[in-house]
Short mmCIF file of C-alpha atoms and ligand atoms in Angstrom, two decimals:
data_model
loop_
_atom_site.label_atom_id
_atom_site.label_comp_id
_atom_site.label_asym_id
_atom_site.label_seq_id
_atom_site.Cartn_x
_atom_site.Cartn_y
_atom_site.Cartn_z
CA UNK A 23 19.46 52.96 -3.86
CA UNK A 24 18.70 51.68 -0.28
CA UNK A 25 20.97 51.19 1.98
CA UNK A 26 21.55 49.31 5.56
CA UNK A 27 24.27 50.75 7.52
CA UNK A 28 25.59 49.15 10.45
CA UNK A 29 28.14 51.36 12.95
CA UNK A 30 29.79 49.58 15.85
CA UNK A 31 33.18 51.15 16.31
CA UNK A 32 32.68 52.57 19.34
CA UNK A 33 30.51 52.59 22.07
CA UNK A 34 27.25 53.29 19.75
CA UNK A 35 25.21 50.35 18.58
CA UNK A 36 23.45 52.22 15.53
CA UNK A 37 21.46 51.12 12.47
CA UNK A 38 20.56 53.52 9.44
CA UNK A 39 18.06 52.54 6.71
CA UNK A 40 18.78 55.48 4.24
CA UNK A 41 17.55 56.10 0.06
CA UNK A 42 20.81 57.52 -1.66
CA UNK A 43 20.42 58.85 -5.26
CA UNK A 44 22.12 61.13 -7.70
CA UNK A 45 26.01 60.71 -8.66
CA UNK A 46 29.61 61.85 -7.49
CA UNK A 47 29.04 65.60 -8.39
CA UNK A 48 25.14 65.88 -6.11
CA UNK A 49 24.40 62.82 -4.00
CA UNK A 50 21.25 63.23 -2.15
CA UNK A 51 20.29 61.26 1.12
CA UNK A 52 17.44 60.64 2.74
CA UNK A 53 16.95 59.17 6.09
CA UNK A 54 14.55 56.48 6.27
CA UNK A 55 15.50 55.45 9.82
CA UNK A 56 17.89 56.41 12.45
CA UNK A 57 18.51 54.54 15.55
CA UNK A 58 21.48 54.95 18.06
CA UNK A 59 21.22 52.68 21.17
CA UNK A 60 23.87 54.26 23.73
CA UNK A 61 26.11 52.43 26.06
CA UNK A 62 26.91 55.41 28.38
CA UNK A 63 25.01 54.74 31.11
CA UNK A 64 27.44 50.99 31.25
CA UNK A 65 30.51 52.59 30.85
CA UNK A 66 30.01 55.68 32.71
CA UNK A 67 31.26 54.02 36.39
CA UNK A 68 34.77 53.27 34.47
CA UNK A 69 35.04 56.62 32.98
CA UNK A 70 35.71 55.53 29.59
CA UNK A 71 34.80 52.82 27.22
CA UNK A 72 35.36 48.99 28.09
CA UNK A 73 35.97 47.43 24.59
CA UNK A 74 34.97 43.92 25.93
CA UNK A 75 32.21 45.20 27.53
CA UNK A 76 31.18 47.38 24.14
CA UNK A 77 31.61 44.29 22.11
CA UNK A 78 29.05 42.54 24.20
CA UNK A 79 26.75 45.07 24.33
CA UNK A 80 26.70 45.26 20.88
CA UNK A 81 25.93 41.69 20.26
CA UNK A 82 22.77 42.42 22.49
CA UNK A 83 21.59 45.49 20.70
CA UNK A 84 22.18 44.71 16.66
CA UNK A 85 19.23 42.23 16.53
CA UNK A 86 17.27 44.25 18.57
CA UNK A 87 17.82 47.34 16.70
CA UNK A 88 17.33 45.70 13.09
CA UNK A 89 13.78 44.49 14.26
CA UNK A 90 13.14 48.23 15.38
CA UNK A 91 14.80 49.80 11.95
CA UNK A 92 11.95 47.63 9.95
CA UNK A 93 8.87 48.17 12.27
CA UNK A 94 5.98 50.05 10.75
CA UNK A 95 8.17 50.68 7.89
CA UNK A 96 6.88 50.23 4.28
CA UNK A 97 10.31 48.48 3.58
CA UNK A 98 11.80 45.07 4.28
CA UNK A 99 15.25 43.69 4.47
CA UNK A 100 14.71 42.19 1.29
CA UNK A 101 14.15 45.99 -0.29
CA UNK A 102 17.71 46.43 0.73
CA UNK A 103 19.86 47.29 -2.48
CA UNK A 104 23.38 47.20 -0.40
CA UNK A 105 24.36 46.41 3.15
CA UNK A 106 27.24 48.88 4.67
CA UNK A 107 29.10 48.88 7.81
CA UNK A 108 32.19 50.27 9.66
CA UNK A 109 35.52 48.40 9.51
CA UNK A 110 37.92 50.88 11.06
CA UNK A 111 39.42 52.90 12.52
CA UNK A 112 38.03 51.94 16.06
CA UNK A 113 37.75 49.43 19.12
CA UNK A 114 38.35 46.09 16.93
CA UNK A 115 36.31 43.56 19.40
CA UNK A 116 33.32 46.11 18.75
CA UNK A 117 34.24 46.29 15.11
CA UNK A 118 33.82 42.48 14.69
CA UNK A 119 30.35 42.58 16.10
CA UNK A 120 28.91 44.46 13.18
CA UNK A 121 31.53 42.94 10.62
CA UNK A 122 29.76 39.86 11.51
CA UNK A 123 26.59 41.11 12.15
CA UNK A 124 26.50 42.83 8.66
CA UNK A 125 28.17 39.30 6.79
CA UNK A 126 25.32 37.23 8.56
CA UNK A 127 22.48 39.43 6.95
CA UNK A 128 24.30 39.44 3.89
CA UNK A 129 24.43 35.96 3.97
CA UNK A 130 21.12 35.21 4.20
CA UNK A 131 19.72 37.74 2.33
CA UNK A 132 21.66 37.54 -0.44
CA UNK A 133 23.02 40.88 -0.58
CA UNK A 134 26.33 42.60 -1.06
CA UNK A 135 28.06 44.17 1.89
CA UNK A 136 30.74 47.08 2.09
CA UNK A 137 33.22 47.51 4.50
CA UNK A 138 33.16 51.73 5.36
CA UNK A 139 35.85 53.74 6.84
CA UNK A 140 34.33 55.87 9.89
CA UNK A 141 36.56 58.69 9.18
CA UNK A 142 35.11 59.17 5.61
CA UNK A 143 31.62 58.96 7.44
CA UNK A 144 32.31 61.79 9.76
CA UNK A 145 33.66 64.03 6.61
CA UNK A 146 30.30 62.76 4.46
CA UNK A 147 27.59 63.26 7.03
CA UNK A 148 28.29 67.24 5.73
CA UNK A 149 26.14 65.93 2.67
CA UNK A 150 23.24 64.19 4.68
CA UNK A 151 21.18 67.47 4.52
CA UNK A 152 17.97 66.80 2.88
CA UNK A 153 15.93 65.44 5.58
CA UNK A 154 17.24 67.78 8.88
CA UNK A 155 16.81 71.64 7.91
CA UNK A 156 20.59 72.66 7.62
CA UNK A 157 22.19 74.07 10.66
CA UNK A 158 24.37 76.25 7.87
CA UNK A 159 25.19 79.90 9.19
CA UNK A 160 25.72 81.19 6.21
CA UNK A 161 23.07 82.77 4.37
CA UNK A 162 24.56 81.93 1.08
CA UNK A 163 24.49 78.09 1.39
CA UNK A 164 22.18 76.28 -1.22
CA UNK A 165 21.17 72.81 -0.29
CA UNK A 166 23.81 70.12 -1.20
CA UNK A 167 26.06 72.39 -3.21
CA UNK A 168 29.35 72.85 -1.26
CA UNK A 169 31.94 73.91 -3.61
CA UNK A 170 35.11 72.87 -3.78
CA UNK A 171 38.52 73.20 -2.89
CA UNK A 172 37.19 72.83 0.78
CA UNK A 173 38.61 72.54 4.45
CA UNK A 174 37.63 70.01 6.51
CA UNK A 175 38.10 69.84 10.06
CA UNK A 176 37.53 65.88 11.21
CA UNK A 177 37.21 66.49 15.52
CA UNK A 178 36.42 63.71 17.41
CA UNK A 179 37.79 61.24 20.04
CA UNK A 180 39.63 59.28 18.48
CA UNK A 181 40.96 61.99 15.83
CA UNK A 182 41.76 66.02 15.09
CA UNK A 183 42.55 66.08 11.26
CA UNK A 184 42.58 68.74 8.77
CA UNK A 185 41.90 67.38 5.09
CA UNK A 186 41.94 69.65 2.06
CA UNK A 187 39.16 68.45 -0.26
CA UNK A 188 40.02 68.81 -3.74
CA UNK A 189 36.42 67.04 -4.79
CA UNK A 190 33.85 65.10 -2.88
CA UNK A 191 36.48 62.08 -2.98
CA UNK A 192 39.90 63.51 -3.59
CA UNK A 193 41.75 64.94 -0.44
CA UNK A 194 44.74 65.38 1.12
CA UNK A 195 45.58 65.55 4.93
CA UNK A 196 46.81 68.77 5.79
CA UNK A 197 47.71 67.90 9.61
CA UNK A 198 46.55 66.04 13.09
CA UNK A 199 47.02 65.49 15.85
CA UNK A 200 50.64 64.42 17.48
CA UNK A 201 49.26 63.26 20.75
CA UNK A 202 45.75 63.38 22.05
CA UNK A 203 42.38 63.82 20.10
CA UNK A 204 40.62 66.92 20.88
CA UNK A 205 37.48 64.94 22.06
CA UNK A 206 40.27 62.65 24.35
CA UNK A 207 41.23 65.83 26.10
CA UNK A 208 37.90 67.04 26.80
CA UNK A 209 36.52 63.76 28.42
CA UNK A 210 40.17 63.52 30.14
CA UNK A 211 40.33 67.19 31.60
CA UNK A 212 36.24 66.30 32.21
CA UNK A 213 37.55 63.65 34.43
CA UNK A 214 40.06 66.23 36.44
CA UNK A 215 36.96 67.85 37.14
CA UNK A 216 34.77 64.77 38.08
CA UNK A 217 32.34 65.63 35.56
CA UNK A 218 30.33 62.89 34.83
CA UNK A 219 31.00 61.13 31.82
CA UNK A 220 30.92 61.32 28.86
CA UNK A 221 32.99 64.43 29.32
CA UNK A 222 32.87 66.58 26.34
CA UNK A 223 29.36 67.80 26.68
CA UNK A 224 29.69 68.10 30.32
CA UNK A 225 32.67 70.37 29.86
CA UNK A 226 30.13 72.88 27.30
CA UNK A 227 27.54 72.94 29.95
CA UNK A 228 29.75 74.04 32.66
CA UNK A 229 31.76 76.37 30.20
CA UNK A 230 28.54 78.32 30.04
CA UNK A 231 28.34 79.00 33.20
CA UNK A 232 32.06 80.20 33.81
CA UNK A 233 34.19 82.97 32.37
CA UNK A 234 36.34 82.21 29.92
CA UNK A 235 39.23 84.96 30.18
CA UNK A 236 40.05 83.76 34.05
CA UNK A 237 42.87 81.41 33.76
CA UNK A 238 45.54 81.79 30.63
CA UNK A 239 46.20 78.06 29.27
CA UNK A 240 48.31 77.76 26.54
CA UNK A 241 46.68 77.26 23.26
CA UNK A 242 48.75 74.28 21.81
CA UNK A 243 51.19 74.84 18.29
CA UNK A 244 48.30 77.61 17.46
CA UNK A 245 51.55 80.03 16.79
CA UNK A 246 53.49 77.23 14.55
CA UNK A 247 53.37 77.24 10.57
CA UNK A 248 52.01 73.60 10.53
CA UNK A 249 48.43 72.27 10.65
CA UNK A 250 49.11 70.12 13.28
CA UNK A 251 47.53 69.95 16.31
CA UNK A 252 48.85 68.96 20.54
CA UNK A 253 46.42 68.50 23.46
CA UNK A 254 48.52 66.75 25.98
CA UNK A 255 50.45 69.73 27.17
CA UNK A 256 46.97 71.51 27.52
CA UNK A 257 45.56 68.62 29.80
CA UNK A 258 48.63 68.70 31.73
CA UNK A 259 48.39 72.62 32.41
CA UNK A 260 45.13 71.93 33.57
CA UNK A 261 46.23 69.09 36.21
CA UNK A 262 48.49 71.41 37.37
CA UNK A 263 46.61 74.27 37.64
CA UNK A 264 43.78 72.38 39.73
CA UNK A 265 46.92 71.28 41.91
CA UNK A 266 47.72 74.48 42.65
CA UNK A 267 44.32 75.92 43.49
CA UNK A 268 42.42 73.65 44.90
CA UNK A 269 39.30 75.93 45.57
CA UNK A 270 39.34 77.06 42.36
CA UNK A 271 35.73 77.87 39.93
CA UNK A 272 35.10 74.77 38.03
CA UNK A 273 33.09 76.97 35.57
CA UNK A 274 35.89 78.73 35.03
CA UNK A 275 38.50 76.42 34.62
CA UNK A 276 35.88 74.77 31.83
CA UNK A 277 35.07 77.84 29.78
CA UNK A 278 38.56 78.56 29.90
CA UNK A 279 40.37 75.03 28.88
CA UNK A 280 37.75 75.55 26.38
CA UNK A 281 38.45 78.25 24.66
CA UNK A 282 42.24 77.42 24.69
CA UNK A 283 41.65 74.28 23.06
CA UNK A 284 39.67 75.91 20.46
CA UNK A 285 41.62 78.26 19.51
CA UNK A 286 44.19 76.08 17.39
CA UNK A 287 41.63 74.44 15.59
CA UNK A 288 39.90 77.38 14.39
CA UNK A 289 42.56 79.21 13.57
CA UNK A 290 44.44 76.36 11.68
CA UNK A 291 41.49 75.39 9.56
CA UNK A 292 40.43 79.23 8.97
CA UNK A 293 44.71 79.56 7.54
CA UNK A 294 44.65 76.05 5.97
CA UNK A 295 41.17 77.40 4.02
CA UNK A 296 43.16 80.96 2.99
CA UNK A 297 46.29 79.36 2.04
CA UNK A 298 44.69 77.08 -0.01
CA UNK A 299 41.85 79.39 -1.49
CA UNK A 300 38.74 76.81 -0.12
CA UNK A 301 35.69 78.32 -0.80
CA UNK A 302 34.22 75.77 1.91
CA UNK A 303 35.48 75.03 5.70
CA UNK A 304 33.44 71.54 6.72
CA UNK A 305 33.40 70.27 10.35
CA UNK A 306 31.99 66.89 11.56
CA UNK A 307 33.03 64.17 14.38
CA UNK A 308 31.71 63.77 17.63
CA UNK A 309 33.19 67.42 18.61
CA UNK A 310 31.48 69.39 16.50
CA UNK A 311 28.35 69.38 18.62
CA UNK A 312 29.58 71.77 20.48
CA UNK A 313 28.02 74.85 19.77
CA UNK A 314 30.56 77.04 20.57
CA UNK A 315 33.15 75.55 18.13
CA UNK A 316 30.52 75.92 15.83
CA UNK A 317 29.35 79.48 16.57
CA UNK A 318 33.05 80.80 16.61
CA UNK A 319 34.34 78.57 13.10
CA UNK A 320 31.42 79.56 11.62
CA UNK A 321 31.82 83.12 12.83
CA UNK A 322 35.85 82.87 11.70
CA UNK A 323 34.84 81.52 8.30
CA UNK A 324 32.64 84.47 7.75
CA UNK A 325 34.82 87.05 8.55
CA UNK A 326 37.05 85.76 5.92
CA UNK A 327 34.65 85.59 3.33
CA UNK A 328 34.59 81.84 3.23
CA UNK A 329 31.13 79.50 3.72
CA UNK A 330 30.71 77.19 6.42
CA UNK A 331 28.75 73.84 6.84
CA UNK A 332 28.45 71.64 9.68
CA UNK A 333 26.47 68.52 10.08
CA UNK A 334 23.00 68.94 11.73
CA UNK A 335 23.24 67.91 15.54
CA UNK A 336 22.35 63.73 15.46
CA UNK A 337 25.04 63.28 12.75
CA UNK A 338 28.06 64.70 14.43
CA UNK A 339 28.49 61.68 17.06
CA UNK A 340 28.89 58.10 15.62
CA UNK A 341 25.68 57.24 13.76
CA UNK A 342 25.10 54.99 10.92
CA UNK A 343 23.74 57.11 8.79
CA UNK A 344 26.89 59.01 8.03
CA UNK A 345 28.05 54.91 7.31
CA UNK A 346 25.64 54.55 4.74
CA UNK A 347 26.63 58.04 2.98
CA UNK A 348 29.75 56.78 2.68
CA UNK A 349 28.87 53.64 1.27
CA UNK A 350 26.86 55.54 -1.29
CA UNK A 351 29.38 57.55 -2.39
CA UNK A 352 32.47 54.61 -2.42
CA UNK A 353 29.69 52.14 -4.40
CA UNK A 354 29.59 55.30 -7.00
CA UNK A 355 33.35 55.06 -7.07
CA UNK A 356 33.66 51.59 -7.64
CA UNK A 357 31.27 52.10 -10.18
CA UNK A 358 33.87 54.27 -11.81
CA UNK A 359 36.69 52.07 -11.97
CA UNK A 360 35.41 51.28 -15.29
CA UNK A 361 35.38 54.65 -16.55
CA UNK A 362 39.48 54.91 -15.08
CA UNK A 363 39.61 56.09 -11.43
CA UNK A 364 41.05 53.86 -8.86
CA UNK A 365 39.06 53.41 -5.91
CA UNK A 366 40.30 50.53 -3.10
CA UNK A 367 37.10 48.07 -2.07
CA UNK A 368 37.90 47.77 1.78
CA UNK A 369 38.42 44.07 3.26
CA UNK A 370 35.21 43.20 5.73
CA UNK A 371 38.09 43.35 8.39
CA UNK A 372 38.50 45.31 11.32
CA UNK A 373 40.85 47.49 11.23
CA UNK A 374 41.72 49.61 14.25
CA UNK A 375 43.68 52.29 13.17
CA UNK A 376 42.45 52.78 9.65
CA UNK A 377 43.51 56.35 8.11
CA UNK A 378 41.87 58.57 5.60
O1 KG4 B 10 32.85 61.01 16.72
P1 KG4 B 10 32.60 60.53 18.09
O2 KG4 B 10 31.17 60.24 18.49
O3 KG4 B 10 33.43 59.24 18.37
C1 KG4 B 10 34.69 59.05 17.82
O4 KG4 B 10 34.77 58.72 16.61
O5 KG4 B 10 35.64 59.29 18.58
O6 KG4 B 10 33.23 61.60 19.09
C2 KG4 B 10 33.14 61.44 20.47
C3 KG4 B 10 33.90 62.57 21.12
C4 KG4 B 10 34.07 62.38 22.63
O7 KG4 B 10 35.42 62.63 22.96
C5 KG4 B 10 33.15 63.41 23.21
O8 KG4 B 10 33.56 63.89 24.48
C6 KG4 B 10 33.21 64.50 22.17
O9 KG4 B 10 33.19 63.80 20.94
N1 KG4 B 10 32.07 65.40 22.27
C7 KG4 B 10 32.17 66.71 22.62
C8 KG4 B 10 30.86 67.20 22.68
N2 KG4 B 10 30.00 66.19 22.34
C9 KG4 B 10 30.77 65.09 22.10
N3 KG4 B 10 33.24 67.48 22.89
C10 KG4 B 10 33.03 68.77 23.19
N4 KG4 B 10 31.80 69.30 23.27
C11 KG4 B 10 30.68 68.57 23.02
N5 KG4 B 10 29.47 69.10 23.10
ZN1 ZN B 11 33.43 58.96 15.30
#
């Protein structure tokens, strides 16, 4: 099957053109094209994203970007099999601009459309393998085969959610977030620092520069029984501490807030995966770029005899391509309501705070 995926829930215009094959227990992906037009540079003087401005933006880009996704390809819109595209959760004005987008091209070329939920994207770009080399640490790993239960640990800016995957399709949420996103905190204690934006990268670069055992912030519910997760408290320690020590090493103060905020997630996930006997722990969303999460959950995992995947580097921020996995996998589901399971086709509606 190929598939068109369109993802504008953010600040990311991006198109996919992707070939999907095998079913529910091995689908394979391969990337035809992947294009991600970025809006940072426009936002970057407000220190966050403008939705209004994001929406417009986007209505620039898509027709731009769909001329690009065909050029000096062997394929043409009308080799499409299915059209896919993000309804929620996200910034609904920028939402609307691919709903529409993707209806119009449906439309006219006569093809169906899915509506895709961008949190299912994040946990499915951990199957998009077969084109990047795999960034897997763990010597162990075959190609396409993790095994189930698994722990997946969804960390980006709009979420922090710990799923327990039964199968590819059936999970439950372990825990979240009760305040901010991980990925909020980072581009919100970035902008205590006057890093530029956006801030989570910024905050790595500096972190590896500074020492990470200088200042003691507390590392959020890490002691507590739940999965959950809290990151306003930890922002606020780190307002306060730049109050009081106004000369202090920025370096420092990054590696550190770092490392604190870390520390709940991996050690959550690594329990959640040894309570629950997960052979797997999964991480994805915009946060798992950072390669320190990734060296020390991977490192974590290890040590207690569990596997580890993460998504290679282009597929952990919002990208289409993770879209059209998703779309691949729910069109195999709905192809299974015959055969019994349930699976819910999503309205071509944004929806802002859709849930996994
Ligand atoms: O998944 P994503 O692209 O968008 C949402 O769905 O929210 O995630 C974006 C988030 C931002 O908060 C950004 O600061 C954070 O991911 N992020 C990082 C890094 N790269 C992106 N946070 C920490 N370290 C990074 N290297
Ligand atoms: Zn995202």
């Amino acid at each position: 099957m190929r598939l068109l995926a369109i993802e504008t829930s953010c600040d990311e215009t991006t198109l996919s053109l992707m070939e999907a094959s095998g079913g529910l227990r091995s689908p394979r992906f391969k990337i035809l094209r992947h294009l991600v037009s970025s809006q940072v540079k426009l936002h970057a003087p407000f220190g966050g994203v403008v939705p209004m401005l994001a929406k417009r933006e986007h209505a620039k880009n898509l027709p731009l970007i769909l001329k690009k996704i065909f050029r000096n390809s062997k394929f043409a819109i009308c080799d499409i099999d299915l059209i896919a595209v993000t309804v929620g959760p996200g910034l609904e004005p920028a939402l609307w601009e691919g709903i529409n987008f993707a209806k119009e091209l449906a439309a006219k070329w006569k093809k169906p459309v899915l509506g895709v939920n961008h949190l299912e994207g994040h946990i499915y770009s951990n199957w998009i393998t077969s084109v990047i080399p795999s960034v897997n640490q763990n010597p162990n790993f075959k190609k396409n085969k993790i095994t189930f239960p698994a722990v997946c640990l969804i960390a980006s800016g709009g979420h922090t959610i710990l799923i327990l995957m039964a199968a590819l399709t059936k999970w439950k949420i372990l825990g979240s977030t009760r305040d901010d996103a991980v990925g909020e905190a980072f581009d919100k204690v970035a902008r205590l620092l006057n890093f530029s934006y956006p801030g989570g990268p910024q905050i790595e670069l500096h972190a590896r520069r500074g020492d990470e055992d200088t200042i003691d912030f507390p590392r959020p519910m890490l002691d507590q029984k739940n999965f959950d997760f809290s990151y306003s408290g930890l922002k606020t320690s780190v307002l306060y501490y730049l109050r009081d020590h106004k000369k202090a090493n920025k370096n420092n103060i990054a590696a550190s807030f770092q490392k604190a905020a870390f520390a709940p997630l991996i050690g959550k996930t690594i329990r959640a995966a040894s309570t629950y006997h997960a052979k797997f722990v999964l991480l994805c969303g915009g946060v798992a770029s950072n390669r320190y999460l990734r060296h020390y959950l991977a490192a974590a995992a290890r040590s207690a005899g569990l596997s580890f995947h993460a998504p290679a580097m282009k597929l952990n921020t919002d990208n289409a391509s993770m879209i059209a996995a998703a779309a691949y996998i729910n069109f195999l589901q709905l192809q299974s309501v015959s055969s019994g399971k349930k699976h819910r086709r999503l309205p071509l509606r944004a929806n802002g705070s859709l849930s996994v």
